[in-house]
Structures are given as C-alpha cells and as structure tokens.
Amino acid sequence: MKIFCIGRNYADHAKELNNTVPSEPMIFMKPATALVKDDAPFYHPDFSEDVHYEGEIVLRIGKNGKNIQESYALDYISAITIGIDFTARDLQNKCKEKGHPWEIAKAFDHSAPVGKWLDFQAFSGKDIQFGLQKNGEWVQQGDTKDLIFSFEILMAHLSTFFTLQQGDLIFTGTPAGVGKINIGDSFDGFISGQKLLHCAIK
Ligand code: ZN
C-alpha cells in the first residue's frame, strides 16, 4: 500500500506559507507505517517542536491503473474520507533550506490518520465541502472547487510515474488554516457536514 500526498493544491494555503503556486502537481509519499486508523490518538513526537495539522480529503484507489486518462480517472476511486497530513514544520523548513528531501518531516510514524470511509460514488464529479475542527472550533474549511489540480488531473499525473494499486491512498492537499498542534488538543474531520475522523493529541 502506498500513500501519495499532494503539496500546495489550494492557492490560499500556498500563500499562507509564502510558497509559490506550482505549475504541475507536487507529489510526495508516506509509508504504510504512517497510517493511523479507527480514531486512534496521535502521540506528539519528541523530534519536533512545531508539528502542524493539515486537514485533507483522502481518496482510496479501487482498482489498479497505469497511465490513466483524465476522462476515466474517477472510475479508479472507490472511497473518500478526511485525513490529517501531520507535518513537522520545523524539520520541513530545515530540509527546504538545504534543498533536501522532506521525508523526515512528512513521512514519520503515525503522520497520516484517516477517517471512516464513504463510498466515492455519491461524490463523484461534485464539489465537495470538507473541514477540520480543533477543540470544537473550525480551523480549516475547504471546497474541492478551489483545487488547483482536480482529482482527475492528480490521478492521470500520478499514474504516469507510479502504478496505482487497489488500496493506495491519495492525500489531495490542504486548504488554508494550518497550525501547530499541542498535547491535549483534539481534532474532528468532516465531509459534507458528516463527522468522519476524531484524533486526540497525546
Ligand atoms: Zn498536506
């Protein structure tokens, strides 16, 4: 199982971190050991003083595909949920300064909690509203109509380089409102008003 992540896929988030908006999808990956399921808590790692939450729509691949055409791309998605792309922002900034890869800042153990899965069929081809609450207050609210690269473009682009396999996940990028987590915080993730994810920081 592979976990793909897309960086800077909402212009308002690229702007809040003073990043340029990319001309093609920016891809990175997390290993299977990053995955957290069933609302298990997230234990704050000791190696970072500035872990950020990034609430994102996550897609699950339903069948294998390579060089997928945009017009058929949505047929390869079986399920959708919300997840958090936990990011050690202090380590990421150091990596960026040195021009080094991001793995230690993005792909560490338990950096990818995902919520309860919904059948993708009901959402296919529609604008999808999603959001993240921190301690009961909205911190992020997004709409897929604001995606820089649509799900179809992401699927086509990813499958040029990587065979997409059944069960692979795609974190599709975060809207504005990212911020630091603290021990004791709790996060709830929603799609179309439905709560799918709970994550307590311990
Ligand atoms: Zn992200």
Short mmCIF file of C-alpha atoms and ligand atoms in Angstrom, two decimals:
data_model
loop_
_atom_site.label_atom_id
_atom_site.label_comp_id
_atom_site.label_asym_id
_atom_site.label_seq_id
_atom_site.Cartn_x
_atom_site.Cartn_y
_atom_site.Cartn_z
CA MET A 1 0.00 0.00 0.00
CA LYS A 2 1.30 3.42 -0.97
CA ILE A 3 0.24 6.79 0.39
CA PHE A 4 0.60 9.67 -2.05
CA CYS A 5 0.34 13.26 -0.86
CA ILE A 6 -0.10 16.41 -2.89
CA GLY A 7 1.54 19.64 -1.74
CA ARG A 8 0.20 23.15 -2.39
CA ASN A 9 -3.04 22.16 -4.08
CA TYR A 10 -5.07 25.10 -2.72
CA ALA A 11 -3.78 28.57 -3.58
CA ASP A 12 -4.85 30.10 -0.23
CA HIS A 13 -2.67 27.56 1.65
CA ALA A 14 0.36 28.03 -0.65
CA LYS A 15 0.03 31.76 0.08
CA GLU A 16 -0.14 31.37 3.88
CA LEU A 17 3.24 29.57 3.85
CA ASN A 18 4.71 32.04 1.33
CA ASN A 19 5.08 29.29 -1.27
CA THR A 20 4.60 29.76 -4.99
CA VAL A 21 1.67 28.02 -6.67
CA PRO A 22 3.05 25.04 -8.62
CA SER A 23 2.58 24.58 -12.37
CA GLU A 24 2.21 20.82 -12.01
CA PRO A 25 1.19 18.65 -9.02
CA MET A 26 3.81 18.44 -6.26
CA ILE A 27 4.00 14.83 -5.07
CA PHE A 28 5.47 13.18 -2.02
CA MET A 29 4.80 9.87 -0.30
CA LYS A 30 4.35 8.37 3.14
CA PRO A 31 4.99 4.71 4.04
CA ALA A 32 2.33 2.33 5.40
CA THR A 33 3.72 2.90 8.93
CA ALA A 34 2.38 6.49 8.74
CA LEU A 35 -1.23 5.31 8.64
CA VAL A 36 -3.48 5.67 11.72
CA LYS A 37 -7.00 4.22 11.67
CA ASP A 38 -10.08 3.86 13.89
CA ASP A 39 -9.71 7.25 15.62
CA ALA A 40 -6.56 6.15 17.46
CA PRO A 41 -4.75 9.03 19.21
CA PHE A 42 -1.66 10.76 17.84
CA TYR A 43 1.35 10.80 20.18
CA HIS A 44 3.32 14.01 19.76
CA PRO A 45 6.86 13.06 18.63
CA ASP A 46 9.87 14.36 20.57
CA PHE A 47 11.86 15.29 17.47
CA SER A 48 9.73 18.33 16.56
CA GLU A 49 8.61 21.46 18.41
CA ASP A 50 6.24 22.54 15.67
CA VAL A 51 4.04 19.74 14.33
CA HIS A 52 1.23 21.15 12.15
CA TYR A 53 -2.15 19.67 11.25
CA GLU A 54 -3.20 19.72 7.58
CA GLY A 55 -6.78 18.53 7.04
CA GLU A 56 -7.22 16.94 3.62
CA ILE A 57 -9.63 14.90 1.55
CA VAL A 58 -8.20 11.40 1.10
CA LEU A 59 -9.08 9.15 -1.84
CA ARG A 60 -8.76 5.36 -1.90
CA ILE A 61 -7.92 3.56 -5.13
CA GLY A 62 -10.36 0.79 -6.08
CA LYS A 63 -8.54 -0.87 -8.99
CA ASN A 64 -5.05 -0.99 -10.44
CA GLY A 65 -4.15 1.51 -13.16
CA LYS A 66 -1.21 2.93 -15.10
CA ASN A 67 -1.29 5.93 -17.48
CA ILE A 68 -4.90 6.60 -16.53
CA GLN A 69 -6.75 9.06 -18.77
CA GLU A 70 -8.45 12.00 -17.05
CA SER A 71 -11.82 11.09 -18.57
CA TYR A 72 -11.81 7.67 -16.82
CA ALA A 73 -9.89 8.71 -13.70
CA LEU A 74 -12.83 8.95 -11.29
CA ASP A 75 -13.71 5.29 -12.01
CA TYR A 76 -10.49 4.27 -10.24
CA ILE A 77 -11.53 5.90 -6.94
CA SER A 78 -13.56 3.67 -4.61
CA ALA A 79 -13.80 5.62 -1.37
CA ILE A 80 -13.30 9.02 0.21
CA THR A 81 -12.61 10.31 3.70
CA ILE A 82 -10.84 13.10 5.54
CA GLY A 83 -7.36 12.68 6.95
CA ILE A 84 -4.64 14.73 8.58
CA ASP A 85 -1.23 15.15 6.98
CA PHE A 86 0.81 15.78 10.15
CA THR A 87 3.90 17.79 9.27
CA ALA A 88 6.95 18.60 11.39
CA ARG A 89 7.13 22.17 10.07
CA ASP A 90 10.44 22.99 11.81
CA LEU A 91 12.15 19.95 10.22
CA GLN A 92 10.47 20.66 6.88
CA ASN A 93 11.78 24.24 6.85
CA LYS A 94 15.32 22.98 7.56
CA CYS A 95 15.03 20.42 4.75
CA LYS A 96 13.72 23.08 2.36
CA GLU A 97 16.57 25.48 3.21
CA LYS A 98 19.13 22.78 2.45
CA GLY A 99 17.28 21.58 -0.66
CA HIS A 100 16.94 18.13 0.97
CA PRO A 101 14.02 15.69 0.65
CA TRP A 102 11.14 16.12 3.13
CA GLU A 103 10.67 12.56 4.34
CA ILE A 104 11.59 13.02 8.00
CA ALA A 105 9.19 16.00 8.23
CA LYS A 106 6.26 14.36 6.45
CA ALA A 107 6.51 10.57 6.43
CA PHE A 108 7.25 9.75 10.07
CA ASP A 109 5.31 7.09 12.02
CA HIS A 110 1.60 7.87 12.53
CA SER A 111 1.73 11.07 10.45
CA ALA A 112 -1.35 10.06 8.42
CA PRO A 113 -4.58 9.48 10.38
CA VAL A 114 -7.59 8.75 8.16
CA GLY A 115 -11.30 8.74 8.99
CA LYS A 116 -14.20 6.43 8.26
CA TRP A 117 -14.53 5.67 4.54
CA LEU A 118 -17.54 6.66 2.44
CA ASP A 119 -18.39 5.21 -0.95
CA PHE A 120 -16.98 7.60 -3.57
CA GLN A 121 -19.92 7.08 -5.95
CA ALA A 122 -22.11 9.69 -4.22
CA PHE A 123 -19.38 12.34 -4.52
CA SER A 124 -18.03 11.62 -8.00
CA GLY A 125 -17.98 14.73 -10.21
CA LYS A 126 -19.40 17.01 -7.48
CA ASP A 127 -17.91 19.87 -5.48
CA ILE A 128 -17.15 18.53 -2.01
CA GLN A 129 -17.08 20.62 1.17
CA PHE A 130 -14.82 19.48 3.99
CA GLY A 131 -13.30 20.85 7.15
CA LEU A 132 -11.36 20.34 10.33
CA GLN A 133 -12.26 21.42 13.86
CA LYS A 134 -9.69 21.89 16.61
CA ASN A 135 -11.15 21.62 20.12
CA GLY A 136 -14.62 22.15 18.66
CA GLU A 137 -13.81 25.29 16.60
CA TRP A 138 -13.42 25.40 12.82
CA VAL A 139 -9.78 25.90 11.81
CA GLN A 140 -9.97 24.74 8.21
CA GLN A 141 -12.81 24.74 5.69
CA GLY A 142 -12.29 23.75 2.10
CA ASP A 143 -14.17 23.06 -1.11
CA THR A 144 -12.83 20.92 -3.93
CA LYS A 145 -13.97 23.58 -6.42
CA ASP A 146 -10.87 25.51 -5.21
CA LEU A 147 -8.42 22.70 -6.03
CA ILE A 148 -5.56 23.81 -8.27
CA PHE A 149 -5.30 20.26 -9.66
CA SER A 150 -8.56 18.29 -9.80
CA PHE A 151 -8.83 14.65 -8.73
CA GLU A 152 -8.80 13.67 -12.45
CA ILE A 153 -5.57 15.58 -13.12
CA LEU A 154 -3.95 14.12 -9.98
CA MET A 155 -4.87 10.56 -10.96
CA ALA A 156 -3.57 11.00 -14.51
CA HIS A 157 -0.36 12.67 -13.34
CA LEU A 158 0.41 10.18 -10.53
CA SER A 159 -0.23 7.17 -12.77
CA THR A 160 2.29 8.44 -15.32
CA PHE A 161 5.03 7.68 -12.80
CA PHE A 162 3.52 5.08 -10.44
CA THR A 163 1.16 2.18 -10.97
CA LEU A 164 -1.84 2.96 -8.80
CA GLN A 165 -2.85 -0.18 -6.91
CA GLN A 166 -6.04 -1.14 -5.17
CA GLY A 167 -5.85 0.20 -1.60
CA ASP A 168 -3.40 3.02 -2.31
CA LEU A 169 -4.35 6.37 -0.75
CA ILE A 170 -4.05 9.93 -2.04
CA PHE A 171 -4.00 12.92 0.33
CA THR A 172 -5.20 15.62 -2.04
CA GLY A 173 -3.82 18.76 -0.37
CA THR A 174 -4.80 21.15 2.41
CA PRO A 175 -6.68 24.46 2.32
CA ALA A 176 -5.61 27.48 4.41
CA GLY A 177 -5.74 27.45 8.20
CA VAL A 178 -2.96 25.00 9.09
CA GLY A 179 -1.36 25.43 12.50
CA LYS A 180 0.57 23.96 15.40
CA ILE A 181 -0.76 21.08 17.50
CA ASN A 182 -0.40 20.83 21.26
CA ILE A 183 -0.77 17.89 23.60
CA GLY A 184 -4.38 17.90 24.81
CA ASP A 185 -5.83 19.17 21.51
CA SER A 186 -8.44 17.14 19.71
CA PHE A 187 -9.36 17.29 16.03
CA ASP A 188 -12.55 16.32 14.22
CA GLY A 189 -12.74 15.99 10.45
CA PHE A 190 -15.87 16.42 8.34
CA ILE A 191 -17.01 15.88 4.75
CA SER A 192 -20.37 17.42 3.73
CA GLY A 193 -21.17 18.05 7.39
CA GLN A 194 -20.61 14.41 8.35
CA LYS A 195 -18.04 13.73 11.06
CA LEU A 196 -15.65 11.01 9.85
CA LEU A 197 -12.50 11.49 11.91
CA HIS A 198 -11.58 12.11 15.53
CA CYS A 199 -7.95 12.46 16.58
CA ALA A 200 -6.75 13.30 20.10
CA ILE A 201 -3.19 14.59 20.58
CA LYS A 202 -1.39 12.87 23.46
ZN ZN B 1 -0.54 18.19 3.13
#
